[in-house]
Every structure is written in C-alpha cells, then in structure tokens.
C-alpha cells in the first residue's frame, strides 16, 4: 500500500492503530500527516503488526494518543519500521505502566534517519524518557538511529552517527525556526552505502524532520532576520559578479542596485 500526500485526523480504534492497523503487510507513507488519532489499546496513529513493514518519509505524527504502548506508533515483534525525514512530536500515552509515547518497539526493528522525535509524554509525567522505548528498555537494541534529534534526559544522546538531543525550535506547524540545530544536520546517505539518497535539499545538507527549512527572499545569511548584514552580503554578491536567488528581490535574474534598494525599503518598513 502506498499512501502519498494524505491527512489522517480524528480517527479512533477500540483495538490497535487509531489510523492504520497493519499485519503481514507493506505500507509506504510519504508527505502525510497523522494528527489527533486515538487507540484504546496500542498505536495511537499506527499499529505495525507481525510481519509488517512500515516506511515513513517526510511525514508528521503529532498529538496522537494511545492508552497503552506507542502513542504514535506501536511495533510488534518481527515487524520493521523505517522513519526518514519525519517528525514525531507531542504524542502521548495514558496508562501509567505504558511506554513509548513516540514509538514503542516490542521486538521488531526500527531504522530512524534525519528525523525528530520530541516532546512525547506519559500523561501527568514530566519525564523526557518516553520518546522511544522498547522490549530492551534503555538498551535500545531494537533501534538504529542516525542523524536524528531524539529528546532524552540531560547529557543523553542516542548511539549512532550524527545524533543530537536538543530543542528543535519548532515554528508554526512544526516547521523549523532559522536558529534550529536541526537545520543542515541530516545526511544525504540515509542507508549508509556511500551513495547519496537525497539529492534535493536547501543548504549544506538535508535538515532533520519532516519539513525542510527555507530562508526567505532577502535573507542572504539565512538567519531569519532581514538587516544590514543582508545588505552587505548583497553588495558582496554584486561585486563578486555572482548570483544568489535570495538576493534577486524583483526576480529578474540579476542581483543589482535595484535589489539593494528593494531590500533596504523592506528593512525600513519593518
């Protein structure tokens, strides 16, 4: 099953998987949103049963709830989960002995790359340790995590290349603010075979999370602020006889004095 550009919201299940329940199936999800789904048992958004493969790419799972394990995703034994460039945030579990408000892996295998798993909680608890859990508890033997931002207690960073555990600094809709540590912190080689799998991205490297951050017109230093530093950068672009599309304020294919005047007027208006 291939699911593309879809939204699953306000679904519920008296069993597992508020939006998707899968057993012995392959499910590929791309550019989709799972929000406010609910399960009376496990897997507030997705239940991946025995023999299932679930692949998430550039997708958002937020504010999903399950009573037991897996506020966003529950994985059974012998299931496989691949999470690429996705964001799993603000999901919750309510039973006091449940775990994995983000993902609970009950003996399957999960591969997580270029993703953000943050602020997933047990209701009524302030503990940060409910983002990913599994059968091996704090050993995380069921997970292979790389170039991802996984929330945990102070000084904890998940094993694996390029991982961080820092506030992702979300903007509206779980996009990234310009100062986010997740910007340019992903990898193009998501399967580690030495060949780039991601060819289209903004900046020096792909971002972590579902939404690639893009600087806006005039912000030549990509700090999220239009100021005199951008004017200087635009002047340097003209002097160097180079072209930066962020400096082409009137979209005429040239960066020149007209663009400088346009940028200065925007700064003065603000």
XYZ file of N, CA and C in Angstrom:
810
model
N 0.850 -1.183 0.000
C 0.000 0.000 0.000
C 0.893 1.242 0.000
N 0.621 2.176 -0.913
C 1.360 3.440 -0.976
C 0.404 4.579 -0.627
N 0.792 5.360 0.377
C -0.016 6.499 0.825
C 0.810 7.761 0.621
N 0.294 8.692 -0.193
C 1.043 9.900 -0.536
C 0.149 11.132 -0.348
N 0.730 12.190 0.242
C 0.046 13.484 0.389
C -1.335 13.334 1.030
N -1.376 12.637 2.148
C -2.654 12.358 2.803
C -2.655 12.886 4.237
N -3.852 13.077 4.773
C -4.020 13.526 6.152
C -4.948 12.554 6.872
N -4.477 12.011 7.995
C -5.287 11.153 8.854
C -5.528 11.916 10.156
N -6.756 12.282 10.427
C -7.030 13.070 11.621
C -8.345 12.658 12.264
N -8.333 12.674 13.599
C -9.540 12.394 14.394
C -10.121 11.003 14.144
N -9.242 10.044 13.844
C -9.679 8.655 13.729
C -9.490 7.950 15.077
N -10.236 6.886 15.307
C -10.107 6.139 16.560
C -10.316 4.657 16.317
N -9.765 3.854 17.238
C -9.905 2.407 17.139
C -10.048 1.816 18.529
N -10.983 0.870 18.718
C -11.096 0.202 20.004
C -10.012 -0.849 20.206
N -9.264 -1.131 19.141
C -8.158 -2.083 19.239
C -6.844 -1.333 19.014
N -6.024 -1.738 18.062
C -4.752 -1.070 17.823
C -4.788 -0.217 16.578
N -3.997 0.859 16.572
C -3.861 1.685 15.382
C -5.032 2.596 15.139
N -4.971 3.811 15.684
C -6.082 4.745 15.502
C -6.330 5.091 14.051
N -5.259 5.123 13.229
C -5.409 5.442 11.805
C -5.096 4.247 10.916
N -4.037 3.501 11.242
C -3.620 2.359 10.422
C -3.334 1.155 11.313
N -3.907 0.021 10.951
C -3.605 -1.259 11.605
C -3.095 -2.203 10.524
N -1.865 -2.670 10.693
C -1.236 -3.486 9.654
C -0.721 -4.793 10.229
N -1.023 -5.900 9.553
C -0.466 -7.211 9.888
C -0.011 -7.878 8.592
N 1.256 -8.304 8.571
C 1.803 -9.007 7.405
C 1.584 -8.212 6.117
N 1.854 -6.899 6.172
C 1.653 -6.015 5.016
C 2.811 -5.041 4.893
N 2.990 -4.491 3.700
C 3.969 -3.435 3.454
C 3.225 -2.130 3.200
N 3.561 -1.107 3.974
C 2.884 0.177 3.846
C 3.935 1.271 3.706
N 3.811 2.066 2.650
C 4.731 3.168 2.383
C 3.953 4.482 2.488
N 4.422 5.363 3.368
C 3.738 6.630 3.620
C 4.682 7.777 3.312
N 4.231 8.711 2.474
C 5.084 9.829 2.071
C 4.299 11.135 2.119
N 4.957 12.185 2.642
C 4.364 13.530 2.679
C 2.957 13.514 3.274
N 2.807 12.885 4.400
C 1.484 12.747 5.008
C 1.495 13.189 6.472
N 0.305 13.403 7.005
C 0.145 13.884 8.373
C -0.806 12.962 9.133
N -0.407 12.571 10.340
C -1.250 11.822 11.268
C -1.418 12.680 12.518
N -2.631 13.119 12.780
C -2.835 14.067 13.868
C -4.149 13.791 14.595
N -4.077 13.816 15.925
C -5.266 13.657 16.775
C -5.984 12.330 16.545
N -5.232 11.273 16.342
C -5.821 9.935 16.258
C -5.708 9.249 17.618
N -6.542 8.211 17.827
C -6.656 7.641 19.165
C -6.855 6.133 19.105
N -6.175 5.437 20.010
C -6.381 3.990 20.148
C -6.668 3.654 21.599
N -7.674 2.792 21.815
C -7.985 2.311 23.159
C -6.916 1.356 23.684
N -6.055 0.888 22.779
C -5.039 -0.082 23.193
C -3.647 0.458 22.850
N -3.086 0.044 21.724
C -1.719 0.413 21.353
C -1.689 1.072 19.982
N -0.715 1.979 19.797
C -0.545 2.621 18.497
C -1.588 3.675 18.216
N -1.408 4.860 18.799
C -2.397 5.923 18.614
C -2.635 6.265 17.165
N -1.579 6.244 16.348
C -1.717 6.505 14.908
C -1.537 5.235 14.094
N -0.459 4.483 14.385
C -0.112 3.328 13.556
C 0.204 2.113 14.436
N -0.387 0.982 14.092
C -0.049 -0.300 14.709
C 0.570 -1.166 13.623
N 1.851 -1.501 13.809
C 2.559 -2.345 12.851
C 2.672 -3.744 13.439
N 1.847 -4.659 12.939
C 1.776 -5.998 13.495
C 2.846 -6.925 12.941
N 2.779 -8.170 13.364
C 3.771 -9.190 12.983
C 3.884 -9.287 11.461
N 5.132 -9.267 10.973
C 5.383 -9.422 9.545
C 5.173 -8.184 8.714
N 4.940 -7.041 9.348
C 4.663 -5.809 8.603
C 5.918 -4.958 8.415
N 5.940 -4.248 7.304
C 6.940 -3.217 7.034
C 6.205 -1.897 6.876
N 6.597 -0.904 7.678
C 6.032 0.438 7.554
C 7.179 1.408 7.281
N 7.065 2.172 6.192
C 8.069 3.167 5.821
C 7.416 4.547 5.869
N 7.987 5.425 6.670
C 7.510 6.808 6.768
C 8.559 7.733 6.185
N 8.150 8.580 5.246
C 9.067 9.516 4.614
C 8.422 10.900 4.572
N 9.110 11.880 5.130
C 8.652 13.264 5.113
C 7.229 13.391 5.661
N 6.998 12.774 6.795
C 5.659 12.766 7.372
C 5.680 13.267 8.805
N 4.533 13.759 9.259
C 4.368 14.320 10.595
C 3.358 13.492 11.370
N 3.738 13.076 12.585
C 2.827 12.399 13.507
C 2.774 13.221 14.783
N 1.639 13.840 15.072
C 1.543 14.743 16.219
C 0.207 14.606 16.925
N 0.259 14.744 18.255
C -0.941 14.780 19.088
C -1.826 13.547 18.952
N -1.200 12.411 18.723
C -1.914 11.145 18.736
C -1.845 10.551 20.145
N -2.840 9.742 20.504
C -2.931 9.214 21.869
C -3.260 7.731 21.830
N -2.580 6.969 22.678
C -2.992 5.593 22.934
C -3.040 5.378 24.439
N -3.905 4.462 24.858
C -3.962 4.134 26.278
C -2.674 3.436 26.702
N -2.244 2.459 25.925
C -1.062 1.678 26.260
C 0.114 2.086 25.365
N 1.052 1.178 25.115
C 2.306 1.494 24.426
C 2.081 2.109 23.040
N 2.986 3.028 22.694
C 3.002 3.557 21.331
C 2.014 4.676 21.087
N 2.261 5.846 21.671
C 1.342 6.967 21.460
C 1.178 7.324 19.998
N 2.285 7.266 19.252
C 2.217 7.480 17.800
C 2.269 6.153 17.054
N 3.281 5.318 17.389
C 3.498 4.068 16.651
C 3.777 2.924 17.619
N 3.107 1.798 17.393
C 3.434 0.561 18.102
C 3.925 -0.465 17.095
N 5.035 -1.135 17.437
C 5.596 -2.174 16.587
C 5.574 -3.508 17.312
N 5.033 -4.521 16.654
C 5.065 -5.867 17.196
C 6.405 -6.536 16.883
N 6.634 -7.688 17.516
C 7.799 -8.497 17.167
C 7.729 -8.878 15.691
N 8.894 -8.981 15.070
C 9.014 -9.365 13.656
C 8.405 -8.334 12.712
N 8.280 -7.090 13.154
C 7.871 -6.010 12.249
C 9.052 -5.085 12.025
N 8.976 -4.310 10.937
C 10.067 -3.403 10.586
C 9.509 -2.012 10.333
N 10.222 -1.012 10.845
C 9.824 0.384 10.668
C 11.008 1.185 10.159
N 10.813 1.923 9.066
C 11.810 2.865 8.566
C 11.230 4.273 8.642
N 11.899 5.145 9.383
C 11.447 6.531 9.541
C 12.509 7.442 8.945
N 12.156 8.149 7.875
C 13.098 9.032 7.192
C 12.525 10.444 7.108
N 13.329 11.417 7.499
C 12.923 12.823 7.395
C 11.499 13.039 7.876
N 11.216 12.577 9.057
C 9.876 12.717 9.620
C 9.944 13.320 11.013
N 8.806 13.805 11.492
C 8.709 14.429 12.804
C 7.626 13.735 13.616
N 8.004 13.246 14.789
C 7.079 12.572 15.706
C 7.086 13.373 17.001
N 6.007 14.089 17.269
C 6.051 15.100 18.330
C 4.695 15.247 19.016
N 4.733 15.500 20.330
C 3.534 15.813 21.122
C 2.500 14.691 21.115
N 2.955 13.461 21.009
C 2.064 12.316 21.157
C 2.088 11.861 22.618
N 1.095 11.071 23.033
C 1.027 10.719 24.448
C 0.436 9.335 24.679
N 0.750 8.797 25.844
C 0.172 7.562 26.355
C -0.425 7.885 27.717
N -1.429 7.113 28.139
C -2.119 7.485 29.376
C -2.022 6.462 30.501
N -1.779 5.187 30.177
C -1.672 4.168 31.224
C -0.326 4.310 31.920
N -0.314 4.333 33.245
C 0.903 4.672 33.987
C 2.052 3.695 33.776
N 1.756 2.462 33.352
C 2.812 1.484 33.113
C 3.121 1.306 31.628
N 2.638 2.215 30.821
C 2.911 2.168 29.376
C 4.194 2.921 29.047
N 4.759 2.626 27.875
C 5.988 3.284 27.420
C 5.866 3.624 25.935
N 6.830 4.414 25.480
C 6.894 4.738 24.057
C 5.788 5.659 23.592
N 5.733 6.872 24.152
C 4.717 7.831 23.702
C 4.959 8.247 22.257
N 6.216 8.165 21.822
C 6.533 8.378 20.414
C 6.448 7.059 19.657
N 7.398 6.165 19.935
C 7.423 4.834 19.322
C 7.672 3.792 20.407
N 6.897 2.713 20.374
C 7.216 1.552 21.203
C 7.491 0.375 20.278
N 8.673 -0.221 20.461
C 9.127 -1.321 19.615
C 9.180 -2.593 20.452
N 8.247 -3.489 20.231
C 8.116 -4.685 21.046
C 8.831 -5.884 20.407
N 10.101 -5.650 20.009
C 10.890 -6.743 19.471
C 11.040 -6.762 17.969
N 10.587 -5.697 17.305
C 10.823 -5.569 15.871
C 12.144 -4.850 15.629
N 12.265 -4.212 14.468
C 13.479 -3.441 14.179
C 13.087 -2.110 13.561
N 13.647 -1.025 14.102
C 13.331 0.324 13.631
C 14.592 1.038 13.177
N 14.542 1.587 11.979
C 15.621 2.390 11.405
C 15.129 3.821 11.330
N 15.848 4.747 11.983
C 15.419 6.146 12.044
C 16.537 7.028 11.514
N 16.247 7.827 10.484
C 17.237 8.710 9.873
C 16.647 10.099 9.666
N 17.463 11.123 9.883
C 17.092 12.505 9.554
C 15.741 12.906 10.162
N 15.455 12.453 11.358
C 14.124 12.665 11.918
C 14.178 13.336 13.289
N 13.034 13.831 13.725
C 12.897 14.466 15.032
C 11.840 13.705 15.821
N 12.204 13.255 17.027
C 11.249 12.608 17.930
C 11.355 13.337 19.263
N 10.342 14.127 19.573
C 10.484 15.098 20.668
C 9.144 15.368 21.339
N 9.204 15.671 22.624
C 8.035 16.104 23.419
C 6.896 15.086 23.424
N 7.223 13.815 23.384
C 6.221 12.764 23.524
C 6.200 12.345 24.998
N 5.012 12.243 25.579
C 4.919 12.154 27.031
C 3.912 11.110 27.523
N 4.177 10.626 28.736
C 3.170 9.933 29.520
C 2.335 11.003 30.196
N 1.022 10.929 30.040
C 0.153 11.938 30.630
C 0.383 12.039 32.134
N 0.544 13.265 32.611
C 0.769 13.507 34.023
C 2.209 13.383 34.460
N 3.123 13.066 33.537
C 4.535 12.918 33.867
C 5.366 13.950 33.114
N 6.406 14.453 33.760
C 7.322 15.390 33.115
C 8.575 14.693 32.584
N 8.633 13.376 32.723
C 9.817 12.637 32.280
C 10.014 12.775 30.774
N 11.281 12.894 30.368
C 11.633 13.019 28.948
C 11.893 11.668 28.296
N 11.744 10.595 29.060
C 12.193 9.284 28.600
C 11.097 8.433 27.981
N 10.112 9.060 27.348
C 9.031 8.311 26.722
C 8.989 8.492 25.205
N 10.058 9.033 24.633
C 10.045 9.307 23.195
C 10.203 8.032 22.368
N 11.193 7.222 22.680
C 11.325 5.899 22.070
C 11.617 4.899 23.178
N 10.889 3.820 23.175
C 11.107 2.736 24.132
C 10.906 1.413 23.427
N 11.249 0.336 24.135
C 11.077 -0.968 23.521
C 11.301 -2.104 24.478
N 11.304 -3.276 23.909
C 11.433 -4.507 24.681
C 12.713 -4.521 25.508
N 13.794 -3.944 24.982
C 15.076 -3.941 25.689
C 15.219 -2.759 26.635
N 14.139 -1.981 26.791
C 14.132 -0.802 27.650
C 15.241 0.162 27.240
N 16.122 0.563 28.148
C 17.089 1.622 27.873
C 18.278 1.161 27.041
N 18.301 -0.106 26.626
C 19.383 -0.559 25.749
C 19.139 -0.170 24.291
N 17.888 0.054 23.929
C 17.505 0.478 22.577
C 18.065 -0.463 21.505
N 18.090 -1.761 21.829
C 18.640 -2.740 20.886
C 17.794 -2.864 19.630
N 16.533 -2.442 19.701
C 15.624 -2.573 18.554
C 15.742 -1.412 17.577
N 16.604 -0.439 17.888
C 16.674 0.784 17.092
C 18.053 0.984 16.473
N 18.057 1.500 15.254
C 19.273 2.003 14.630
C 18.984 3.453 14.250
N 19.567 4.380 14.986
C 19.239 5.802 14.840
C 20.455 6.554 14.329
N 20.254 7.395 13.307
C 21.360 8.215 12.812
C 20.846 9.573 12.344
N 21.650 10.583 12.555
C 21.375 11.950 12.116
C 19.952 12.374 12.489
N 19.600 12.151 13.740
C 18.258 12.473 14.223
C 18.325 13.194 15.570
N 17.258 13.900 15.885
C 17.138 14.630 17.145
C 16.129 13.887 18.017
N 16.622 13.182 19.033
C 15.776 12.402 19.927
C 15.877 12.995 21.335
N 14.754 13.395 21.885
C 14.767 14.004 23.213
C 15.039 12.964 24.296
N 15.848 13.353 25.283
C 16.116 12.499 26.434
C 16.596 13.339 27.596
N 16.926 12.680 28.683
C 17.411 13.399 29.852
C 18.715 14.131 29.541
N 19.086 15.055 30.415
C 20.274 15.885 30.208
C 21.516 15.027 29.977
N 22.323 15.436 29.011
C 23.589 14.779 28.648
C 23.393 13.437 27.940
N 22.137 13.071 27.607
C 21.904 11.824 26.883
C 21.782 12.103 25.397
N 22.512 11.334 24.593
C 22.394 11.387 23.138
C 22.330 9.941 22.649
N 21.380 9.600 21.794
C 21.275 8.214 21.338
C 22.510 7.780 20.559
N 22.869 6.511 20.698
C 24.000 5.971 19.932
C 23.719 6.075 18.438
N 24.785 6.315 17.675
C 24.641 6.417 16.233
C 25.293 7.678 15.708
N 25.576 7.702 14.420
C 26.247 8.836 13.797
C 25.328 10.048 13.702
N 25.856 11.210 14.044
C 25.176 12.470 13.786
C 23.961 12.765 14.636
N 23.738 12.020 15.709
C 22.544 12.243 16.525
C 22.732 13.384 17.511
N 21.646 14.061 17.829
C 21.643 15.110 18.835
C 20.424 14.921 19.736
N 20.430 15.620 20.847
C 19.267 15.660 21.729
C 19.116 17.102 22.203
N 18.579 17.938 21.311
C 18.445 19.375 21.562
C 17.057 19.852 21.155
N 16.617 20.932 21.790
C 15.335 21.530 21.420
C 15.347 21.850 19.926
N 14.432 21.274 19.144
C 14.444 21.514 17.694
C 13.994 22.912 17.297
N 13.453 23.679 18.251
C 12.996 25.049 17.987
C 11.966 25.083 16.857
N 10.816 24.510 17.159
C 9.748 24.480 16.172
C 9.119 25.850 15.982
N 8.679 26.097 14.767
C 7.842 27.240 14.433
C 6.427 26.693 14.242
N 5.537 27.476 13.671
C 4.164 27.025 13.461
C 4.127 25.794 12.563
N 3.228 24.871 12.884
C 3.078 23.669 12.079
C 4.257 22.731 12.137
N 5.072 22.846 13.184
C 6.259 22.006 13.383
C 7.289 22.179 12.279
N 7.270 23.339 11.621
C 8.396 23.718 10.777
C 9.527 24.187 11.688
N 10.680 24.480 11.124
C 11.844 24.856 11.924
C 12.084 26.358 11.897
N 12.463 26.904 13.046
C 12.927 28.280 13.082
C 14.334 28.356 12.486
N 14.745 29.557 12.126
C 16.038 29.731 11.460
C 17.214 29.327 12.343
N 17.027 29.351 13.680
C 18.112 29.028 14.602
C 18.090 27.562 15.043
N 17.252 26.741 14.444
C 17.119 25.341 14.859
C 18.419 24.565 14.634
N 18.827 23.744 15.617
C 20.021 22.908 15.436
C 19.785 21.765 14.441
N 18.539 21.581 14.014
C 18.220 20.500 13.069
C 18.466 20.892 11.618
N 18.692 22.186 11.367
C 18.926 22.655 10.002
C 20.325 22.232 9.532
N 20.404 21.643 8.358
C 21.662 21.176 7.765
C 22.348 20.099 8.608
N 21.597 19.405 9.463
C 22.199 18.416 10.359
C 21.884 16.974 9.963
N 21.205 16.786 8.841
C 20.905 15.441 8.370
C 21.991 14.913 7.457
N 21.700 13.814 6.782
C 22.647 13.212 5.849
C 21.958 12.907 4.527
N 22.721 12.964 3.458
C 22.186 12.582 2.145
C 22.217 11.075 1.938
N 23.080 10.394 2.689
C 23.253 8.943 2.547
C 22.482 8.240 3.666
N 21.186 8.039 3.481
C 20.351 7.544 4.569
C 20.543 6.071 4.874
N 21.065 5.291 3.924
C 21.260 3.862 4.195
C 22.728 3.488 4.409
N 23.603 4.497 4.429
C 24.994 4.267 4.771
C 25.806 3.474 3.776
N 25.388 3.487 2.500
C 26.120 2.703 1.493
C 27.118 3.548 0.701
N 27.284 4.816 1.117
C 28.227 5.687 0.437
C 27.675 6.392 -0.783
N 26.411 6.165 -1.095
C 25.759 6.797 -2.241
C 24.651 7.709 -1.743
N 24.592 8.931 -2.276
C 23.581 9.887 -1.841
C 22.183 9.420 -2.223
N 21.296 9.372 -1.233
C 19.904 9.009 -1.476
C 19.005 10.237 -1.593
N 19.415 11.346 -0.971
C 18.661 12.594 -1.029
C 19.438 13.576 -1.894
N 18.831 14.007 -2.972
C 19.518 14.888 -3.918
C 18.992 16.313 -3.877
N 17.783 16.500 -3.383
C 17.191 17.837 -3.343
C 17.029 18.297 -1.899
N 17.716 19.378 -1.547
C 17.609 19.956 -0.212
C 18.132 21.384 -0.264
N 17.864 22.132 0.778
C 18.301 23.525 0.874
C 19.468 23.600 1.853
N 20.544 24.301 1.480
C 21.663 24.460 2.390
C 22.764 23.447 2.143
N 23.547 23.185 3.210
C 24.717 22.329 3.094
C 24.380 20.851 3.173
N 23.260 20.525 3.811
C 22.845 19.129 3.985
C 21.348 19.111 4.252
N 20.696 17.967 4.120
C 19.268 17.903 4.464
C 19.044 18.250 5.933
N 17.868 18.740 6.233
C 17.504 19.019 7.618
C 16.960 17.757 8.269
N 16.939 17.756 9.592
C 16.200 16.735 10.332
C 14.731 17.133 10.367
N 13.847 16.160 10.299
C 12.422 16.441 10.418
C 11.694 16.400 9.093
N 10.385 16.598 9.174
C 9.509 16.442 8.013
C 9.567 17.620 7.056
N 9.960 18.793 7.549
C 9.853 19.998 6.735
C 11.213 20.673 6.586
N 11.693 20.728 5.375
C 12.965 21.386 5.067
C 12.813 22.890 5.243
N 13.716 23.469 6.049
C 13.663 24.919 6.272
C 14.205 25.652 5.050
N 13.515 26.715 4.656
C 13.963 27.523 3.525
C 14.039 28.984 3.929
N 15.201 29.604 3.735
C 15.296 31.038 4.013
C 14.411 31.822 3.056
N 13.967 32.996 3.478
C 13.087 33.770 2.617
C 13.859 34.853 1.866
N 13.215 35.417 0.867
C 13.843 36.370 -0.046
C 14.477 37.527 0.720
N 15.728 37.794 0.407
C 16.465 38.877 1.046
C 17.314 38.439 2.219
N 17.055 37.269 2.744
C 17.791 36.778 3.920
C 19.018 36.006 3.443
N 20.024 36.728 2.977
C 21.175 36.090 2.334
C 22.045 35.299 3.294
N 22.027 35.640 4.586
C 22.825 34.864 5.537
C 21.978 33.844 6.296
N 20.717 33.723 5.897
C 19.821 32.673 6.398
C 19.734 32.624 7.919
N 19.628 33.813 8.545
C 19.477 33.841 10.000
C 18.057 34.172 10.431
N 17.140 34.270 9.461
C 15.747 34.545 9.774
C 15.432 36.002 10.014
N 16.409 36.896 9.777
C 16.229 38.333 10.017
C 16.717 39.110 8.794
N 15.939 40.088 8.368
C 16.393 40.991 7.309
C 17.017 42.222 7.956
N 18.320 42.423 7.718
C 19.012 43.550 8.345
C 20.193 43.984 7.480
N 21.013 44.864 8.031
C 22.135 45.449 7.287
C 23.142 44.381 6.859
N 23.221 43.280 7.600
C 24.134 42.200 7.228
C 23.748 41.611 5.872
N 22.446 41.532 5.620
C 21.992 41.028 4.325
C 22.293 42.025 3.209
N 22.202 43.318 3.530
C 22.546 44.339 2.538
C 24.017 44.215 2.143
N 24.886 44.055 3.148
C 26.321 43.898 2.873
C 26.559 42.644 2.042
N 25.870 41.555 2.385
C 26.023 40.305 1.622
C 25.582 40.494 0.175
N 24.516 41.284 -0.030
C 24.044 41.529 -1.381
C 25.056 42.362 -2.171
N 25.642 43.346 -1.517
C 26.682 44.162 -2.174
C 27.858 43.284 -2.579
N 28.271 42.388 -1.670
C 29.387 41.486 -1.975
C 29.061 40.556 -3.141
N 27.784 40.144 -3.232
C 27.363 39.310 -4.356
C 27.528 40.056 -5.674
N 27.152 41.325 -5.671
C 27.275 42.140 -6.890
C 28.743 42.345 -7.261
N 29.562 42.651 -6.254
C 30.982 42.890 -6.507
C 31.653 41.634 -7.064
N 31.256 40.475 -6.546
C 31.873 39.214 -6.968
C 31.312 38.714 -8.298
N 30.328 39.438 -8.842
C 29.699 39.061 -10.110
C 29.095 37.652 -10.047
N 28.498 37.320 -8.883
C 27.829 36.039 -8.707
C 26.330 36.269 -8.575
N 25.586 35.181 -8.576
C 24.129 35.286 -8.477
C 23.619 34.467 -7.303
N 22.863 35.114 -6.424
C 22.208 34.438 -5.309
C 20.710 34.694 -5.444
N 19.905 33.655 -5.678
C 18.470 33.863 -5.876
C 17.785 34.538 -4.692
N 18.374 34.418 -3.492
C 17.781 35.092 -2.330
C 17.952 36.610 -2.400
N 18.896 37.063 -3.232
C 19.104 38.491 -3.379
C 18.378 39.096 -4.563
N 17.744 38.268 -5.352
C 17.046 38.742 -6.552
C 15.622 39.155 -6.169
N 15.508 40.326 -5.575
C 14.240 40.761 -4.980
C 13.126 40.933 -6.004
N 13.475 41.324 -7.215
C 12.442 41.526 -8.246
C 12.386 40.389 -9.257
N 13.153 39.329 -8.965
C 13.083 38.092 -9.757
C 13.321 38.338 -11.254
N 14.347 39.161 -11.542
C 14.652 39.432 -12.950
C 15.907 38.690 -13.415
N 16.435 37.806 -12.568
C 17.590 37.023 -12.939
C 18.910 37.719 -12.712
N 18.884 38.915 -12.103
C 20.099 39.694 -11.850
C 20.028 40.276 -10.439
N 21.154 40.260 -9.731
C 21.246 40.955 -8.447
C 21.983 42.259 -8.685
N 21.272 43.380 -8.486
C 21.863 44.682 -8.774
C 21.361 45.729 -7.786
N 21.625 47.003 -8.077
C 21.279 48.099 -7.166
C 19.781 48.172 -6.905
N 18.986 47.771 -7.887
C 17.526 47.780 -7.700
C 17.131 46.822 -6.582
N 17.808 45.685 -6.509
C 17.519 44.722 -5.446
C 17.968 45.258 -4.092
N 19.101 45.979 -4.072
C 19.563 46.577 -2.815
C 18.537 47.577 -2.291
N 18.039 48.418 -3.185
C 17.038 49.411 -2.783
C 15.777 48.726 -2.262
N 15.360 47.667 -2.939
C 14.161 46.945 -2.507
C 14.346 46.359 -1.111
N 15.522 45.775 -0.850
C 15.787 45.182 0.457
C 15.837 46.257 1.539
N 16.496 47.385 1.250
C 16.569 48.471 2.236
C 15.175 48.993 2.573
N 14.316 49.113 1.580
C 12.959 49.595 1.821
C 12.185 48.628 2.726
N 12.372 47.320 2.523
C 11.705 46.331 3.384
C 12.186 46.445 4.811
N 13.514 46.617 4.963
C 14.092 46.743 6.315
C 13.551 47.989 6.996
N 13.491 49.098 6.285
C 12.996 50.348 6.865
C 11.506 50.258 7.215
N 10.751 49.557 6.379
C 9.302 49.400 6.655
C 9.055 48.576 7.904
N 9.992 47.669 8.197
C 9.824 46.810 9.379
C 10.356 47.456 10.646
